[in-house]
Short mmCIF file of C-alpha atoms and ligand atoms in Angstrom, two decimals:
data_model
loop_
_atom_site.label_atom_id
_atom_site.label_comp_id
_atom_site.label_asym_id
_atom_site.label_seq_id
_atom_site.Cartn_x
_atom_site.Cartn_y
_atom_site.Cartn_z
CA UNK A 1 0.00 0.00 0.00
CA UNK A 2 1.06 3.55 -0.64
CA UNK A 3 2.61 4.76 2.57
CA UNK A 4 0.58 7.89 3.04
CA UNK A 5 2.54 8.82 6.15
CA UNK A 6 5.54 9.48 3.87
CA UNK A 7 3.62 12.00 1.79
CA UNK A 8 3.03 14.58 4.54
CA UNK A 9 5.77 16.04 6.72
CA UNK A 10 6.02 18.71 9.38
CA UNK A 11 7.47 21.90 7.93
CA UNK A 12 10.76 22.63 9.69
CA UNK A 13 12.12 24.88 6.99
CA UNK A 14 13.62 22.10 4.87
CA UNK A 15 14.16 22.76 1.15
CA UNK A 16 10.94 22.56 -0.87
CA UNK A 17 9.32 24.13 -3.89
CA UNK A 18 6.63 26.68 -3.15
CA UNK A 19 3.05 26.49 -4.28
CA UNK A 20 1.28 29.83 -4.49
CA UNK A 21 -2.50 29.84 -4.51
CA UNK A 22 -4.71 32.45 -6.15
CA UNK A 23 -8.47 32.79 -6.49
CA UNK A 24 -10.85 34.88 -8.58
CA UNK A 25 -10.25 38.00 -6.50
CA UNK A 26 -6.53 37.72 -5.96
CA UNK A 27 -5.45 36.59 -9.43
CA UNK A 28 -5.28 40.01 -11.17
CA UNK A 29 -3.43 41.80 -8.34
CA UNK A 30 -1.07 38.83 -8.06
CA UNK A 31 -0.41 38.85 -11.81
CA UNK A 32 0.55 42.55 -11.71
CA UNK A 33 3.26 41.80 -9.17
CA UNK A 34 4.96 39.18 -11.32
CA UNK A 35 8.11 39.93 -13.26
CA UNK A 36 8.35 39.58 -17.04
CA UNK A 37 9.73 36.06 -17.20
CA UNK A 38 7.01 34.76 -14.92
CA UNK A 39 4.30 36.57 -16.89
CA UNK A 40 5.59 34.98 -20.07
CA UNK A 41 5.38 31.55 -18.44
CA UNK A 42 1.88 32.27 -17.15
CA UNK A 43 0.72 33.38 -20.59
CA UNK A 44 2.36 30.43 -22.35
CA UNK A 45 0.62 28.00 -20.01
CA UNK A 46 -2.68 29.89 -20.39
CA UNK A 47 -3.00 30.13 -16.63
CA UNK A 48 -6.04 32.25 -15.71
CA UNK A 49 -6.28 31.44 -12.00
CA UNK A 50 -9.31 29.16 -12.21
CA UNK A 51 -9.81 26.23 -9.82
CA UNK A 52 -7.50 23.25 -10.51
CA UNK A 53 -5.56 25.26 -13.13
CA UNK A 54 -1.87 25.51 -12.46
CA UNK A 55 1.35 26.78 -13.98
CA UNK A 56 5.04 26.23 -13.45
CA UNK A 57 6.86 29.50 -12.73
CA UNK A 58 10.56 29.98 -13.55
CA UNK A 59 12.98 31.12 -10.83
CA UNK A 60 16.46 32.61 -11.06
CA UNK A 61 18.28 29.36 -11.76
CA UNK A 62 17.13 26.47 -13.96
CA UNK A 63 16.26 24.35 -10.93
CA UNK A 64 14.41 27.04 -9.04
CA UNK A 65 10.94 26.74 -10.53
CA UNK A 66 7.82 26.99 -8.39
CA UNK A 67 4.11 26.45 -8.83
CA UNK A 68 0.97 28.58 -8.88
CA UNK A 69 -2.50 27.11 -8.74
CA UNK A 70 -6.04 28.43 -8.78
CA UNK A 71 -8.48 27.61 -5.97
CA UNK A 72 -12.08 28.63 -5.29
CA UNK A 73 -11.22 30.64 -2.19
CA UNK A 74 -7.74 31.13 -0.74
CA UNK A 75 -9.25 31.88 2.67
CA UNK A 76 -11.18 28.64 2.89
CA UNK A 77 -9.36 25.72 1.29
CA UNK A 78 -11.27 22.56 0.40
CA UNK A 79 -10.24 18.93 0.69
CA UNK A 80 -9.58 18.82 -3.05
CA UNK A 81 -7.89 22.14 -3.80
CA UNK A 82 -4.38 20.67 -4.00
CA UNK A 83 -5.41 17.26 -5.33
CA UNK A 84 -4.82 18.08 -8.97
CA UNK A 85 -1.28 19.23 -8.13
CA UNK A 86 -0.62 16.02 -6.22
CA UNK A 87 -1.52 14.14 -9.39
CA UNK A 88 0.46 16.12 -11.95
CA UNK A 89 3.51 17.69 -10.30
CA UNK A 90 6.89 16.00 -10.60
CA UNK A 91 7.94 13.99 -7.57
CA UNK A 92 9.49 16.12 -4.85
CA UNK A 93 8.73 18.21 -1.79
CA UNK A 94 6.37 21.18 -1.79
CA UNK A 95 4.99 23.76 0.62
CA UNK A 96 2.25 26.34 0.43
CA UNK A 97 3.43 29.91 0.26
CA UNK A 98 2.16 31.48 3.48
CA UNK A 99 -1.08 29.51 3.82
CA UNK A 100 -2.19 26.78 6.20
CA UNK A 101 -2.82 23.50 4.41
CA UNK A 102 -6.05 22.78 6.36
CA UNK A 103 -8.30 20.12 4.86
CA UNK A 104 -6.22 20.00 1.65
CA UNK A 105 -3.90 17.43 3.26
CA UNK A 106 -6.48 14.72 2.70
CA UNK A 107 -6.88 15.36 -1.04
CA UNK A 108 -3.10 15.57 -1.45
CA UNK A 109 -2.97 11.96 -0.24
CA UNK A 110 -5.99 10.45 -1.97
CA UNK A 111 -4.84 11.95 -5.28
CA UNK A 112 -1.82 9.65 -5.15
CA UNK A 113 -3.90 6.48 -4.94
CA UNK A 114 -3.24 3.99 -7.76
CA UNK A 115 -4.84 0.61 -8.37
CA UNK A 116 -2.16 -1.25 -10.29
CA UNK A 117 -2.60 -4.80 -8.97
CA UNK A 118 -3.34 -6.08 -12.46
CA UNK A 119 -0.91 -3.91 -14.45
CA UNK A 120 2.15 -5.82 -15.56
CA UNK A 121 4.13 -2.66 -16.21
CA UNK A 122 3.88 -0.35 -13.23
CA UNK A 123 4.96 2.61 -15.34
CA UNK A 124 1.99 4.80 -14.39
CA UNK A 125 3.23 5.02 -10.84
CA UNK A 126 5.34 8.11 -10.30
CA UNK A 127 9.00 7.39 -9.76
CA UNK A 128 9.04 9.76 -6.82
CA UNK A 129 6.19 10.59 -4.45
CA UNK A 130 4.92 14.14 -4.03
CA UNK A 131 5.46 15.24 -0.46
CA UNK A 132 3.64 18.18 1.12
CA UNK A 133 5.03 20.09 4.10
CA UNK A 134 2.62 21.50 6.65
CA UNK A 135 2.93 23.77 9.67
CA UNK A 136 -0.16 22.04 10.98
CA UNK A 137 1.67 18.83 11.92
CA UNK A 138 -1.05 17.86 14.41
CA UNK A 139 -3.41 17.24 11.47
CA UNK A 140 -1.12 14.82 9.64
CA UNK A 141 -2.15 11.70 11.50
CA UNK A 142 -5.88 12.21 11.02
CA UNK A 143 -5.42 12.92 7.30
CA UNK A 144 -3.28 9.79 6.90
CA UNK A 145 -5.86 7.60 8.64
CA UNK A 146 -8.70 8.94 6.51
CA UNK A 147 -6.62 8.40 3.38
CA UNK A 148 -5.83 4.83 4.46
CA UNK A 149 -9.53 4.16 5.08
CA UNK A 150 -10.38 5.58 1.66
CA UNK A 151 -7.62 3.46 0.13
CA UNK A 152 -9.07 0.35 1.76
CA UNK A 153 -12.54 1.06 0.37
CA UNK A 154 -11.15 1.72 -3.12
CA UNK A 155 -8.98 -1.40 -3.19
CA UNK A 156 -11.74 -3.70 -1.93
CA UNK A 157 -14.19 -2.38 -4.53
CA UNK A 158 -11.76 -2.24 -7.44
CA UNK A 159 -10.64 -5.83 -6.92
CA UNK A 160 -12.66 -8.09 -9.23
CA UNK A 161 -14.96 -10.63 -7.63
CA UNK A 162 -12.69 -13.52 -8.61
CA UNK A 163 -10.27 -12.10 -6.03
CA UNK A 164 -12.83 -10.45 -3.73
CA UNK A 165 -15.54 -13.00 -3.08
CA UNK A 166 -17.13 -13.65 0.33
CA UNK A 167 -14.08 -15.69 1.42
CA UNK A 168 -11.75 -12.82 0.48
CA UNK A 169 -13.97 -10.30 2.28
CA UNK A 170 -13.67 -12.49 5.34
CA UNK A 171 -9.88 -12.49 5.01
CA UNK A 172 -9.78 -8.71 4.63
CA UNK A 173 -11.91 -8.32 7.76
CA UNK A 174 -9.82 -10.86 9.68
CA UNK A 175 -6.61 -8.96 8.91
CA UNK A 176 -8.10 -5.77 10.35
CA UNK A 177 -9.56 -7.58 13.36
CA UNK A 178 -6.15 -9.06 14.13
CA UNK A 179 -4.43 -5.68 13.92
CA UNK A 180 -6.81 -4.20 16.49
CA UNK A 181 -7.35 -7.26 18.69
CA UNK A 182 -11.03 -7.39 17.84
CA UNK A 183 -12.97 -10.67 18.08
CA UNK A 184 -14.30 -12.09 14.84
CA UNK A 185 -17.19 -14.47 14.47
CA UNK A 186 -18.12 -15.87 11.08
CA UNK A 187 -21.26 -17.90 10.42
CA UNK A 188 -20.82 -19.72 7.12
CA UNK A 189 -22.74 -21.81 4.61
CA UNK A 190 -25.26 -24.30 5.98
CA UNK A 191 -24.81 -22.89 9.48
CA UNK A 192 -26.73 -19.82 8.27
CA UNK A 193 -29.83 -21.79 7.43
CA UNK A 194 -31.33 -21.62 10.91
CA UNK A 195 -30.30 -18.24 12.20
CA UNK A 196 -29.84 -16.19 9.05
CA UNK A 197 -32.27 -17.57 6.48
CA UNK A 198 -32.18 -14.54 4.18
CA UNK A 199 -28.38 -14.38 4.06
CA UNK A 200 -28.39 -18.09 3.32
CA UNK A 201 -31.05 -17.87 0.60
CA UNK A 202 -29.35 -15.06 -1.30
CA UNK A 203 -25.90 -16.65 -1.14
CA UNK A 204 -26.62 -20.34 -1.49
CA UNK A 205 -26.31 -20.51 -5.30
CA UNK A 206 -22.61 -19.64 -5.11
CA UNK A 207 -19.91 -22.32 -5.16
CA UNK A 208 -18.76 -23.89 -1.92
CA UNK A 209 -15.61 -21.80 -1.75
CA UNK A 210 -17.64 -18.62 -1.82
CA UNK A 211 -20.42 -19.85 0.43
CA UNK A 212 -22.47 -17.06 2.03
CA UNK A 213 -21.38 -15.85 5.44
CA UNK A 214 -22.14 -13.32 8.12
CA UNK A 215 -18.92 -11.67 9.22
CA UNK A 216 -19.09 -10.10 12.68
CA UNK A 217 -16.47 -8.21 14.60
CA UNK A 218 -16.63 -6.88 18.14
CA UNK A 219 -14.24 -4.46 19.72
CA UNK A 220 -13.91 -2.15 22.69
CA UNK A 221 -14.93 -1.96 26.32
CA UNK A 222 -18.29 -3.73 26.82
CA UNK A 223 -19.22 -0.96 29.28
CA UNK A 224 -19.09 1.67 26.53
CA UNK A 225 -22.17 2.53 24.48
CA UNK A 226 -22.84 0.05 21.71
CA UNK A 227 -22.54 1.15 18.09
CA UNK A 228 -23.34 -1.22 15.23
CA UNK A 229 -21.95 -0.71 11.74
CA UNK A 230 -23.52 -2.82 9.00
CA UNK A 231 -22.50 -3.11 5.33
CA UNK A 232 -23.98 -4.85 2.31
CA UNK A 233 -21.37 -7.34 1.13
CA UNK A 234 -22.84 -8.66 -2.11
CA UNK A 235 -19.54 -9.56 -3.74
CA UNK A 236 -21.26 -9.93 -7.09
CA UNK A 237 -24.85 -9.20 -7.99
CA UNK A 238 -25.98 -11.04 -11.09
CA UNK A 239 -29.55 -10.25 -10.07
CA UNK A 240 -30.11 -13.96 -9.42
CA UNK A 241 -32.84 -15.69 -11.45
CA UNK A 242 -34.18 -12.19 -12.19
CA UNK A 243 -30.92 -11.84 -14.07
CA UNK A 244 -29.57 -8.37 -14.78
CA UNK A 245 -28.97 -7.41 -18.42
CA UNK A 246 -25.24 -7.23 -19.26
CA UNK A 247 -24.89 -3.46 -19.06
CA UNK A 248 -26.43 -3.42 -15.57
CA UNK A 249 -24.31 -6.39 -14.42
CA UNK A 250 -21.01 -5.03 -15.69
CA UNK A 251 -20.10 -3.08 -12.55
CA UNK A 252 -21.62 -5.39 -9.98
CA UNK A 253 -18.26 -6.34 -8.46
CA UNK A 254 -18.84 -3.12 -6.55
CA UNK A 255 -21.98 -4.40 -4.82
CA UNK A 256 -19.89 -5.11 -1.71
CA UNK A 257 -19.10 -1.38 -1.54
CA UNK A 258 -21.29 -0.96 1.55
CA UNK A 259 -19.33 -3.71 3.30
CA UNK A 260 -16.09 -1.99 2.30
CA UNK A 261 -17.35 1.29 3.81
CA UNK A 262 -18.41 -0.51 7.00
CA UNK A 263 -15.02 -2.20 7.37
CA UNK A 264 -13.14 1.06 6.77
CA UNK A 265 -15.33 2.92 9.26
CA UNK A 266 -14.71 0.20 11.85
CA UNK A 267 -10.97 0.55 11.20
CA UNK A 268 -11.16 4.30 11.85
CA UNK A 269 -13.12 3.78 15.07
CA UNK A 270 -10.54 1.27 16.31
CA UNK A 271 -7.50 3.34 15.25
CA UNK A 272 -8.92 6.37 16.98
CA UNK A 273 -9.89 4.19 19.97
CA UNK A 274 -13.30 5.82 20.28
CA UNK A 275 -15.02 4.90 23.57
CA UNK A 276 -17.66 2.63 22.04
CA UNK A 277 -18.44 -1.05 22.03
CA UNK A 278 -18.26 -1.66 18.31
CA UNK A 279 -20.22 -4.34 16.49
CA UNK A 280 -19.43 -4.67 12.79
CA UNK A 281 -21.65 -6.87 10.63
CA UNK A 282 -21.05 -7.69 6.98
CA UNK A 283 -23.30 -10.25 5.30
CA UNK A 284 -20.99 -11.39 2.47
CA UNK A 285 -22.63 -13.30 -0.37
CA UNK A 286 -22.62 -13.76 -4.10
CA UNK A 287 -26.07 -13.30 -5.64
CA UNK A 288 -25.56 -16.01 -8.20
CA UNK A 289 -27.52 -18.35 -10.46
CA UNK A 290 -27.73 -22.13 -10.11
CA UNK A 291 -30.26 -24.88 -9.61
CA UNK A 292 -30.11 -24.04 -5.93
CA UNK A 293 -30.83 -20.33 -6.38
CA UNK A 294 -33.71 -18.75 -4.45
CA UNK A 295 -36.67 -17.95 -6.67
CA UNK A 296 -39.19 -15.24 -7.36
CA UNK A 297 -42.28 -16.19 -5.37
CA UNK A 298 -40.37 -18.01 -2.63
CA UNK A 299 -41.19 -16.96 0.90
CA UNK A 300 -38.29 -16.58 3.31
CA UNK A 301 -38.78 -16.57 7.04
CA UNK A 302 -36.32 -13.95 8.24
CA UNK A 303 -34.32 -14.06 11.47
CA UNK A 304 -36.78 -11.53 12.88
CA UNK A 305 -39.70 -13.83 12.09
CA UNK A 306 -41.12 -11.58 9.37
CA UNK A 307 -42.08 -13.66 6.33
CA UNK A 308 -40.78 -12.10 3.14
CA UNK A 309 -42.12 -12.98 -0.30
CA UNK A 310 -39.54 -12.61 -3.04
CA UNK A 311 -40.95 -10.27 -5.66
CA UNK A 312 -37.54 -9.95 -7.33
CA UNK A 313 -34.31 -11.83 -6.64
CA UNK A 314 -32.39 -8.71 -7.65
CA UNK A 315 -33.62 -6.91 -4.52
CA UNK A 316 -31.19 -9.07 -2.52
CA UNK A 317 -29.32 -6.40 -0.56
CA UNK A 318 -32.28 -5.61 1.68
CA UNK A 319 -32.64 -9.32 2.45
CA UNK A 320 -29.12 -9.91 3.68
CA UNK A 321 -29.19 -6.58 5.53
CA UNK A 322 -32.52 -7.46 7.16
CA UNK A 323 -31.02 -10.44 8.95
CA UNK A 324 -27.83 -8.53 9.81
CA UNK A 325 -29.83 -5.61 11.27
CA UNK A 326 -31.85 -8.08 13.33
CA UNK A 327 -28.64 -9.56 14.69
CA UNK A 328 -27.27 -6.07 15.44
CA UNK A 329 -30.48 -5.23 17.32
CA UNK A 330 -30.11 -8.22 19.64
CA UNK A 331 -27.23 -6.44 21.39
CA UNK A 332 -29.36 -3.29 21.88
CA UNK A 333 -27.02 -0.75 20.26
CA UNK A 334 -27.84 2.91 20.76
CA UNK A 335 -26.72 3.73 17.22
CA UNK A 336 -26.75 1.74 13.98
CA UNK A 337 -25.14 2.94 10.75
CA UNK A 338 -25.52 0.92 7.57
CA UNK A 339 -23.96 1.35 4.14
CA UNK A 340 -25.25 -0.31 0.98
CA UNK A 341 -25.20 -0.03 -2.79
CA UNK A 342 -28.87 -0.77 -2.38
CA UNK A 343 -30.83 0.73 -5.26
CA UNK A 344 -30.46 2.07 -8.77
CA UNK A 345 -33.24 4.45 -7.78
CA UNK A 346 -30.97 6.35 -5.38
CA UNK A 347 -28.68 7.01 -8.36
CA UNK A 348 -31.54 8.17 -10.52
CA UNK A 349 -32.60 10.57 -7.78
CA UNK A 350 -29.23 11.97 -6.71
CA UNK A 351 -26.62 10.85 -9.25
CA UNK A 352 -23.38 9.10 -8.37
CA UNK A 353 -21.82 11.81 -6.15
CA UNK A 354 -24.46 12.02 -3.43
CA UNK A 355 -25.29 9.05 -1.22
CA UNK A 356 -28.93 9.01 -0.20
CA UNK A 357 -29.22 9.25 3.57
CA UNK A 358 -32.17 7.94 5.56
CA UNK A 359 -32.48 8.22 9.34
CA UNK A 360 -35.08 7.57 12.00
CA UNK A 361 -33.73 10.48 14.05
CA UNK A 362 -33.71 14.08 12.80
CA UNK A 363 -30.69 15.20 14.81
CA UNK A 364 -28.66 12.26 13.53
CA UNK A 365 -29.61 13.11 9.94
CA UNK A 366 -28.80 16.79 10.40
CA UNK A 367 -25.47 15.98 12.02
CA UNK A 368 -24.52 13.73 9.11
CA UNK A 369 -25.58 16.24 6.46
CA UNK A 370 -23.70 18.98 8.32
CA UNK A 371 -20.55 16.88 8.73
CA UNK A 372 -20.68 15.98 5.05
CA UNK A 373 -20.93 19.59 3.98
CA UNK A 374 -18.14 20.67 6.29
CA UNK A 375 -15.83 17.84 5.26
CA UNK A 376 -16.40 17.86 1.47
CA UNK A 377 -18.12 14.48 1.75
CA UNK A 378 -21.74 15.39 1.03
CA UNK A 379 -24.78 13.21 1.67
CA UNK A 380 -28.39 14.10 0.89
CA UNK A 381 -31.35 13.13 3.03
CA UNK A 382 -34.41 11.41 1.58
CA UNK A 383 -37.53 10.71 3.63
CA UNK A 384 -38.63 7.47 5.29
CA UNK A 385 -42.13 8.09 3.94
CA UNK A 386 -44.19 5.51 5.81
CA UNK A 387 -47.19 5.63 3.49
CA UNK A 388 -45.09 4.02 0.75
CA UNK A 389 -45.06 0.78 2.72
CA UNK A 390 -48.17 -0.01 0.72
CA UNK A 391 -45.94 -0.38 -2.30
CA UNK A 392 -44.35 -3.63 -1.10
CA UNK A 393 -47.27 -5.52 0.36
CA UNK A 394 -47.42 -9.24 -0.35
CA UNK A 395 -50.54 -11.18 -1.26
CA UNK A 396 -49.47 -14.19 0.76
CA UNK A 397 -46.73 -13.17 3.23
CA UNK A 398 -46.04 -10.36 5.72
CA UNK A 399 -44.17 -8.25 3.22
CA UNK A 400 -42.54 -8.44 -0.23
CA UNK A 401 -38.91 -7.57 -0.93
CA UNK A 402 -39.82 -5.59 -4.04
CA UNK A 403 -43.01 -3.88 -4.97
CA UNK A 404 -44.65 -3.23 -8.27
CA UNK A 405 -44.80 0.11 -9.95
CA UNK A 406 -41.19 1.07 -9.45
CA UNK A 407 -41.89 4.39 -7.74
CA UNK A 408 -39.63 5.70 -4.94
CA UNK A 409 -37.28 2.71 -5.11
CA UNK A 410 -34.69 4.08 -2.69
CA UNK A 411 -37.38 4.99 -0.14
CA UNK A 412 -39.18 1.65 -0.29
CA UNK A 413 -35.84 -0.18 0.12
CA UNK A 414 -35.06 1.95 3.19
CA UNK A 415 -38.56 1.30 4.59
CA UNK A 416 -37.99 -2.41 4.12
CA UNK A 417 -34.76 -2.18 6.15
CA UNK A 418 -36.55 -0.15 8.83
CA UNK A 419 -38.73 -3.17 9.60
CA UNK A 420 -35.61 -4.93 10.87
CA UNK A 421 -34.21 -2.02 12.89
CA UNK A 422 -34.80 -2.50 16.62
CA UNK A 423 -37.01 -0.07 18.52
CA UNK A 424 -34.99 2.39 20.52
CA UNK A 425 -31.93 2.44 18.29
CA UNK A 426 -30.98 5.54 16.35
CA UNK A 427 -30.37 4.43 12.80
CA UNK A 428 -28.94 5.95 9.65
CA UNK A 429 -28.82 4.21 6.28
CA UNK A 430 -26.55 5.28 3.41
CA UNK A 431 -27.63 4.16 -0.07
CA UNK A 432 -24.30 4.83 -1.76
CA UNK A 433 -22.95 4.33 -5.29
CA UNK A 434 -19.41 3.60 -4.06
CA UNK A 435 -18.06 4.36 -7.52
CA UNK A 436 -16.73 7.27 -9.59
CA UNK A 437 -17.80 7.12 -13.20
CA UNK A 438 -15.22 9.71 -14.17
CA UNK A 439 -12.14 10.97 -12.40
CA UNK A 440 -12.12 14.22 -10.41
CA UNK A 441 -9.07 15.67 -8.67
CA UNK A 442 -8.20 13.39 -5.75
CA UNK A 443 -10.89 10.94 -6.80
CA UNK A 444 -9.80 8.57 -9.57
CA UNK A 445 -12.31 6.65 -11.66
CA UNK A 446 -13.40 3.42 -9.93
CA UNK A 447 -14.38 2.39 -6.42
CA UNK A 448 -14.60 5.22 -3.91
CA UNK A 449 -15.65 6.02 -0.36
CA UNK A 450 -18.73 8.25 -0.21
CA UNK A 451 -20.17 9.33 3.14
CA UNK A 452 -17.41 7.56 5.07
CA UNK A 453 -15.75 10.70 6.45
CA UNK A 454 -19.10 12.25 7.31
CA UNK A 455 -20.02 9.13 9.27
CA UNK A 456 -16.68 9.04 11.07
CA UNK A 457 -16.92 12.74 11.91
CA UNK A 458 -20.22 12.30 13.73
CA UNK A 459 -18.94 9.23 15.59
CA UNK A 460 -15.83 11.11 16.73
CA UNK A 461 -18.02 14.02 17.87
CA UNK A 462 -20.60 11.85 19.66
CA UNK A 463 -18.01 9.66 21.33
CA UNK A 464 -15.02 11.88 22.04
CA UNK A 465 -11.96 10.10 23.35
CA UNK A 466 -11.48 10.93 27.04
N1 BES B 501 -27.07 -3.70 -6.34
C1 BES B 501 -28.31 -3.28 -6.90
C2 BES B 501 -28.49 -1.78 -6.88
C3 BES B 501 -27.58 -0.95 -7.70
C4 BES B 501 -27.63 -1.00 -9.08
C5 BES B 501 -26.72 -0.10 -7.09
C6 BES B 501 -26.82 -0.21 -9.82
C7 BES B 501 -25.90 0.72 -7.81
C8 BES B 501 -25.94 0.64 -9.20
C9 BES B 501 -29.48 -3.89 -6.14
O1 BES B 501 -29.26 -5.14 -5.59
C10 BES B 501 -30.61 -3.99 -7.11
O2 BES B 501 -30.45 -4.66 -8.07
N2 BES B 501 -31.70 -3.28 -6.82
C11 BES B 501 -32.82 -3.24 -7.67
C12 BES B 501 -34.05 -3.39 -6.83
C13 BES B 501 -35.31 -3.68 -7.59
C14 BES B 501 -35.25 -5.05 -8.22
C15 BES B 501 -36.49 -3.56 -6.66
C16 BES B 501 -32.83 -1.90 -8.40
O3 BES B 501 -32.47 -0.90 -7.79
O4 BES B 501 -33.18 -1.88 -9.57
ZN1 ZN B 502 -29.66 -6.72 -6.95
ZN1 ZN B 503 -27.26 -5.60 -5.11
#
């Protein structure tokens, strides 16, 4: 893994190239102060001071060049304002000219993420890392941890299912549990049939090696308040017998993105040693096709005892999460956060950049939205509109996993989950895309963490370390 800790250093006056930042207001006055050689360079590179634009500025000697870059507002830097530079500048050490680095440390790191596991020639990797100096050394550690968590999410999602099936998810979780002395419990294969019928049904068509499993991790002082983190770990979603068309199936290696978010959030909680009793739950399955696959019209008796008629085998995420949420509730947590690539409808409503957030507690929702805005990790709340429960009634069972009509798909999925959330627990559900369709500075195309930092921010605020 990229060693992010090597990419940020405390500024003790060591040699480094300077990066000047300008914005809409400061660009013209700044330009007037530049000498002729610099103005020629600025003109040649067509630098106009806009966000993410940059130019190399000549110094006195050939090796004395420096950098200027445009940002939205020099007085309020964003997480991403230096990310483009961290992608394009030659390897070496840099410092901001007279400005605090603030939240930009994070984007500096995530911009240098590469997924090159399957590239034979590693020539895209820069020969030399780009190092940023900061006077704000106290912020380095937090930025590094968030970048590592983001890296974990990206790697888990980008890895194809052949190398990231339920068994591999279990291994990834076990490695993290070991590092933090957490206890792991895994319920696998036939052992799920009694206690976790919906996890079993969704995953049972997969081969033996990738048998379905519920991965659980517990960590922390049992006397501390209980927090459950749950993630959808559908390692591949073919749709099941209600098979997805090829275009819709193409990206479904990412359907464990919720599980990746949950694991990364658990890692952050443990690294930061937040005073909570943590319970992580990842139902890891492959929604596959075989003679043993669950069928449309089948009725599953869930762990909670609710009978669920299968309207569509492609609405599998809510099934595995239903049993996992029930299990979480048995330990009476005061807070439950779940992450899932649950519906296409959430994407239709909000596009790929904004996870849909649902919560049964207004303060929790507001805190998450606020933390997202503040930390450049936005989430957007949608309502748990109870009246839409009518949309997934079953003719023969307590409820159906998918309704007819296709209205409000993200809301009905969240309402389905709500049936499995214990009374008394505060609960937030993130319906996230976990993927970037096109690269943005600091955020390469492919798997990505969305809503992770917002979630961690509210946990760190609610459960401050002593
Ligand atoms: N994993 C998909 C949802 C999804 C699709 C997320 C594309 C991100 C991108 C989920 O299991 C699914 O297939 N949901 C169906 C539900 C429907 C059958 C009620 C959907 O959203 O179409
Ligand atoms: Zn599906
Ligand atoms: Zn799915």
